[in-house]
Short mmCIF file of C-alpha atoms and ligand atoms in Angstrom, two decimals:
data_model
loop_
_atom_site.label_atom_id
_atom_site.label_comp_id
_atom_site.label_asym_id
_atom_site.label_seq_id
_atom_site.Cartn_x
_atom_site.Cartn_y
_atom_site.Cartn_z
CA MET A 1348 117.54 99.60 100.22
CA HIS A 1349 120.42 101.95 100.60
CA LEU A 1350 121.77 99.97 103.45
CA GLU A 1351 121.38 96.59 101.62
CA LEU A 1352 123.17 98.10 98.68
CA GLU A 1353 126.07 99.30 101.02
CA ARG A 1354 126.21 95.81 102.62
CA SER A 1355 126.35 94.10 99.19
CA LEU A 1356 129.27 96.26 98.36
CA GLY A 1357 131.01 95.13 101.37
CA ALA A 1358 130.36 97.81 104.00
CA GLU A 1359 130.20 96.58 107.56
CA GLN A 1360 129.62 100.00 109.25
CA LEU A 1361 128.55 103.43 108.05
CA PRO A 1362 129.70 106.75 109.43
CA PHE A 1363 127.22 108.52 111.65
CA ARG A 1364 127.12 112.20 111.37
CA PRO A 1365 124.56 113.75 113.63
CA GLU A 1366 124.81 117.08 111.95
CA ARG A 1367 123.69 115.48 108.74
CA VAL A 1368 120.57 113.98 110.58
CA LYS A 1369 119.92 117.51 111.84
CA GLU A 1370 120.24 119.01 108.33
CA LEU A 1371 117.85 116.39 106.85
CA ARG A 1372 115.30 116.93 109.68
CA ALA A 1373 115.53 120.80 109.06
CA ALA A 1374 115.11 120.26 105.31
CA ARG A 1375 111.96 118.30 105.95
CA ARG A 1376 110.56 120.99 107.91
CA ASN A 1377 111.58 123.91 105.64
CA PRO A 1378 109.62 123.85 102.40
CA ALA A 1379 112.29 125.95 100.62
CA ARG A 1380 115.06 123.68 101.69
CA ARG A 1381 113.03 120.60 100.70
CA LYS A 1382 112.36 122.14 97.29
CA ALA A 1383 116.01 123.18 96.86
CA ALA A 1384 117.01 119.50 97.77
CA ALA A 1385 114.47 117.98 95.32
CA LEU A 1386 115.55 120.31 92.48
CA GLU A 1387 119.20 119.34 93.15
CA GLU A 1388 118.29 115.65 93.02
CA LEU A 1389 116.55 116.23 89.66
CA ARG A 1390 119.53 118.31 88.30
CA ARG A 1391 121.82 115.38 89.26
CA GLU A 1392 119.53 112.81 87.56
CA LEU A 1393 119.44 114.99 84.41
CA ALA A 1394 123.23 115.76 84.27
CA PRO A 1395 124.24 112.86 82.12
CA CYS A 1396 121.21 113.09 79.70
CA CYS A 1397 121.84 112.35 76.12
CA ARG A 1398 118.28 111.36 75.12
CA CYS A 1399 118.41 113.62 71.91
CA GLU A 1400 121.11 115.05 69.59
CA LEU A 1401 121.13 118.35 71.64
CA GLY A 1402 122.68 116.66 74.58
CA LYS A 1403 125.51 115.26 72.49
CA ALA A 1404 126.58 118.72 71.28
CA ARG A 1405 126.07 120.82 74.51
CA LYS A 1406 128.91 122.27 76.44
CA ASN A 1407 126.65 122.61 79.60
CA LEU A 1408 123.11 121.57 80.46
CA VAL A 1409 121.15 124.58 81.43
CA PHE A 1410 118.86 123.37 84.25
CA GLY A 1411 117.29 126.57 85.61
CA VAL A 1412 118.18 129.21 88.26
CA GLY A 1413 116.34 131.08 90.99
CA ARG A 1414 114.26 130.65 94.07
CA PRO A 1415 113.16 126.95 94.64
CA ASP A 1416 109.93 128.17 96.03
CA ALA A 1417 109.28 131.15 93.79
CA ASP A 1418 105.78 132.37 93.18
CA LEU A 1419 106.73 133.49 89.70
CA MET A 1420 108.38 131.49 87.01
CA PHE A 1421 109.60 132.44 83.53
CA ILE A 1422 109.96 129.88 80.95
CA GLY A 1423 111.87 130.42 77.60
CA GLU A 1424 112.60 128.37 74.70
CA GLY A 1425 116.05 126.89 75.06
CA PRO A 1426 119.64 127.99 75.85
CA GLY A 1427 121.62 130.09 73.44
CA GLN A 1428 125.39 130.24 72.97
CA GLN A 1429 126.12 132.22 76.25
CA GLU A 1430 123.74 129.99 78.14
CA ASP A 1431 125.46 126.98 76.90
CA GLU A 1432 128.93 128.39 77.71
CA GLN A 1433 127.72 129.32 81.33
CA GLY A 1434 125.10 126.68 82.10
CA ILE A 1435 122.73 129.47 83.12
CA PRO A 1436 119.52 130.41 81.40
CA PHE A 1437 119.02 133.88 79.99
CA VAL A 1438 122.44 135.51 80.42
CA GLY A 1439 123.00 136.70 76.85
CA LEU A 1440 121.47 139.88 75.49
CA ALA A 1441 117.89 138.56 75.64
CA GLY A 1442 118.62 137.38 79.21
CA GLN A 1443 119.79 141.02 80.12
CA LEU A 1444 116.60 142.25 78.87
CA LEU A 1445 114.59 139.69 80.80
CA THR A 1446 116.48 140.75 83.88
CA LYS A 1447 115.24 144.27 83.38
CA ILE A 1448 111.74 143.18 82.71
CA ILE A 1449 111.89 141.29 86.15
CA GLU A 1450 113.35 144.20 87.89
CA ALA A 1451 110.63 146.45 86.39
CA ILE A 1452 108.01 144.69 88.56
CA GLY A 1453 110.07 145.19 91.61
CA LEU A 1454 111.72 141.70 91.85
CA THR A 1455 115.25 140.34 91.03
CA ARG A 1456 116.34 137.19 89.29
CA ASP A 1457 116.91 135.56 92.72
CA GLU A 1458 113.31 136.02 93.59
CA VAL A 1459 111.79 134.20 90.67
CA TYR A 1460 112.74 130.92 88.85
CA ILE A 1461 113.86 130.87 85.22
CA ALA A 1462 114.00 127.65 83.06
CA ASN A 1463 113.43 126.76 79.38
CA ILE A 1464 111.49 124.12 77.42
CA VAL A 1465 114.77 122.30 76.44
CA LYS A 1466 117.89 122.19 78.65
CA CYS A 1467 120.45 121.99 75.89
CA ARG A 1468 121.31 124.42 73.05
CA PRO A 1469 119.68 123.80 69.81
CA PRO A 1470 122.38 124.51 67.04
CA GLY A 1471 122.36 127.89 65.58
CA ASN A 1472 119.70 128.93 68.10
CA ARG A 1473 117.01 127.24 66.14
CA PRO A 1474 113.68 126.46 67.89
CA PRO A 1475 113.75 122.92 69.44
CA LEU A 1476 112.12 120.33 67.26
CA PRO A 1477 108.85 118.88 68.72
CA GLU A 1478 110.45 115.62 69.60
CA GLU A 1479 113.23 117.39 71.56
CA SER A 1480 110.71 119.42 73.46
CA ALA A 1481 108.71 116.29 74.06
CA LEU A 1482 111.67 114.38 75.50
CA CYS A 1483 112.70 117.32 77.78
CA LEU A 1484 109.31 118.36 78.89
CA PRO A 1485 108.88 115.89 81.79
CA TYR A 1486 111.90 117.39 83.61
CA LEU A 1487 110.41 120.86 83.20
CA ARG A 1488 107.10 119.59 84.51
CA ARG A 1489 108.83 118.11 87.48
CA GLN A 1490 110.60 121.49 88.07
CA ILE A 1491 107.13 123.18 88.03
CA GLU A 1492 105.68 120.48 90.38
CA ILE A 1493 108.51 121.03 92.91
CA ILE A 1494 108.55 124.89 92.83
CA ARG A 1495 104.65 125.11 92.50
CA PRO A 1496 104.78 128.71 91.24
CA ARG A 1497 101.41 130.55 91.30
CA ILE A 1498 102.18 132.38 87.95
CA ILE A 1499 104.15 131.27 85.06
CA VAL A 1500 105.13 133.67 82.32
CA THR A 1501 105.71 131.85 78.97
CA LEU A 1502 108.15 133.66 76.69
CA GLY A 1503 107.20 133.55 73.01
CA ASN A 1504 105.59 130.82 70.92
CA VAL A 1505 107.52 127.69 71.76
CA PRO A 1506 106.86 127.58 75.65
CA THR A 1507 103.26 128.97 75.21
CA GLN A 1508 102.31 126.35 72.66
CA THR A 1509 104.09 123.52 74.31
CA LEU A 1510 102.80 124.14 77.84
CA LEU A 1511 99.30 125.29 77.00
CA GLN A 1512 98.99 122.60 74.25
CA THR A 1513 97.70 125.17 71.72
CA ALA A 1514 98.48 126.00 68.16
CA ALA A 1515 97.53 129.56 68.71
CA GLY A 1516 100.30 132.07 68.16
CA ILE A 1517 101.77 134.40 70.79
CA THR A 1518 100.11 137.51 69.35
CA LYS A 1519 96.79 135.98 70.11
CA MET A 1520 97.68 134.44 73.37
CA ARG A 1521 99.62 137.23 75.04
CA GLY A 1522 98.35 139.23 78.06
CA ILE A 1523 95.60 136.78 79.09
CA PHE A 1524 95.86 134.53 82.05
CA VAL A 1525 95.16 130.76 81.36
CA GLU A 1526 94.64 128.51 84.47
CA ARG A 1527 96.36 125.03 84.14
CA ASP A 1528 97.19 122.52 86.89
CA GLY A 1529 96.86 124.98 89.69
CA ALA A 1530 99.10 127.74 88.20
CA LEU A 1531 98.13 130.84 86.14
CA PHE A 1532 99.95 131.05 82.95
CA LEU A 1533 100.55 134.46 81.22
CA PRO A 1534 102.20 134.37 77.73
CA THR A 1535 104.13 137.37 76.49
CA PHE A 1536 106.60 137.99 73.81
CA HIS A 1537 110.09 136.51 74.05
CA PRO A 1538 112.81 139.07 74.90
CA ALA A 1539 114.86 138.17 71.83
CA TYR A 1540 111.87 139.27 69.65
CA LEU A 1541 111.73 142.68 71.55
CA LEU A 1542 115.48 143.04 70.62
CA ARG A 1543 114.44 142.65 66.85
CA ASP A 1544 111.27 144.83 67.31
CA PRO A 1545 111.74 147.21 70.31
CA ALA A 1546 108.08 148.69 69.57
CA LYS A 1547 106.77 145.48 70.98
CA LYS A 1548 108.21 146.39 74.50
CA LYS A 1549 105.04 148.35 75.18
CA GLU A 1550 102.89 145.09 75.01
CA VAL A 1551 105.30 143.28 77.26
CA TRP A 1552 105.14 146.09 79.76
CA GLU A 1553 101.33 145.85 79.72
CA ASP A 1554 101.53 142.21 80.33
CA MET A 1555 104.03 142.53 83.20
CA LYS A 1556 101.74 145.15 84.84
CA THR A 1557 98.94 142.45 84.65
CA VAL A 1558 101.41 139.96 86.32
CA TRP A 1559 102.19 142.61 89.10
CA ALA A 1560 98.54 143.33 89.71
CA LYS A 1561 97.71 139.60 89.96
CA MET A 1562 100.57 139.04 92.45
CA ARG A 1563 99.34 141.97 94.50
CA ALA A 1564 95.83 140.64 94.40
CA LEU A 1565 96.91 137.23 95.52
CA GLY A 1566 98.80 138.68 98.45
CA LEU A 1567 102.22 137.37 96.94
CA LYS A 1568 105.47 139.15 97.65
CA ILE A 1569 106.14 141.79 94.94
CA GLY A 1570 108.00 145.25 95.03
CA GLU A 1571 107.13 148.50 93.65
CA LEU A 1572 106.19 148.77 89.94
CA LYS A 1573 108.88 150.79 88.19
CA SER A 1574 108.00 153.21 85.42
CA ALA A 1575 108.10 151.92 81.67
CA ARG A 1576 111.59 151.68 80.07
N1 URA B 201 116.53 132.34 74.97
C1 URA B 201 115.86 131.50 75.66
O1 URA B 201 114.75 131.05 75.29
N2 URA B 201 116.45 130.91 76.73
C2 URA B 201 117.52 131.21 77.23
O2 URA B 201 117.96 130.76 78.19
C3 URA B 201 118.38 132.22 76.44
C4 URA B 201 117.74 132.82 75.28
#
């Protein structure tokens, strides 16, 4: 199809780059590279998205960051101001706390994958509307399908209720694994909530120890558990 298209556009010959063929073959053999390429393709597909009002007002689309073959994924609600400015999820104050939470179980941001339910900033940091989440959700689902994490930590009500299709609140859901579509979901409080109510860090620490123990039990790569902060 690609060649037919090139021909219809007037091409009579195409450059042959043996190193590109080698790259493509290597990518096919190496799952991490294959996943990275699939994520990049999805990111490109999504880049011009303006399906909802959020897309029209954004500075940057916030696709997701981290290891394309991560065993552990964190999912938040939607980008805030800092994330919109930088195009990277969880880089503001709540993000700095999330980074510490990840490091507390002996991992780094580069070793996990971080994404959100919606990829564009809701105005005034309001929660995304159900129709905004519904329009964006297929892209997050494709990210999950490509990465295939074993454990997914949902941060707060919005990702927990959206992905687990429940009306139950985070206080009831947190700390208990739910198995769905081949992954284990572990809901916990959103780091922005911890900034407002630091006493709740205790519960998140308990939840992260649960994640750490499960990763150990599954034989997944995990570092040393740090002491509670
Ligand atoms: N809060 C979120 O839910 N996601 C971000 O990326 C930043 C803050």
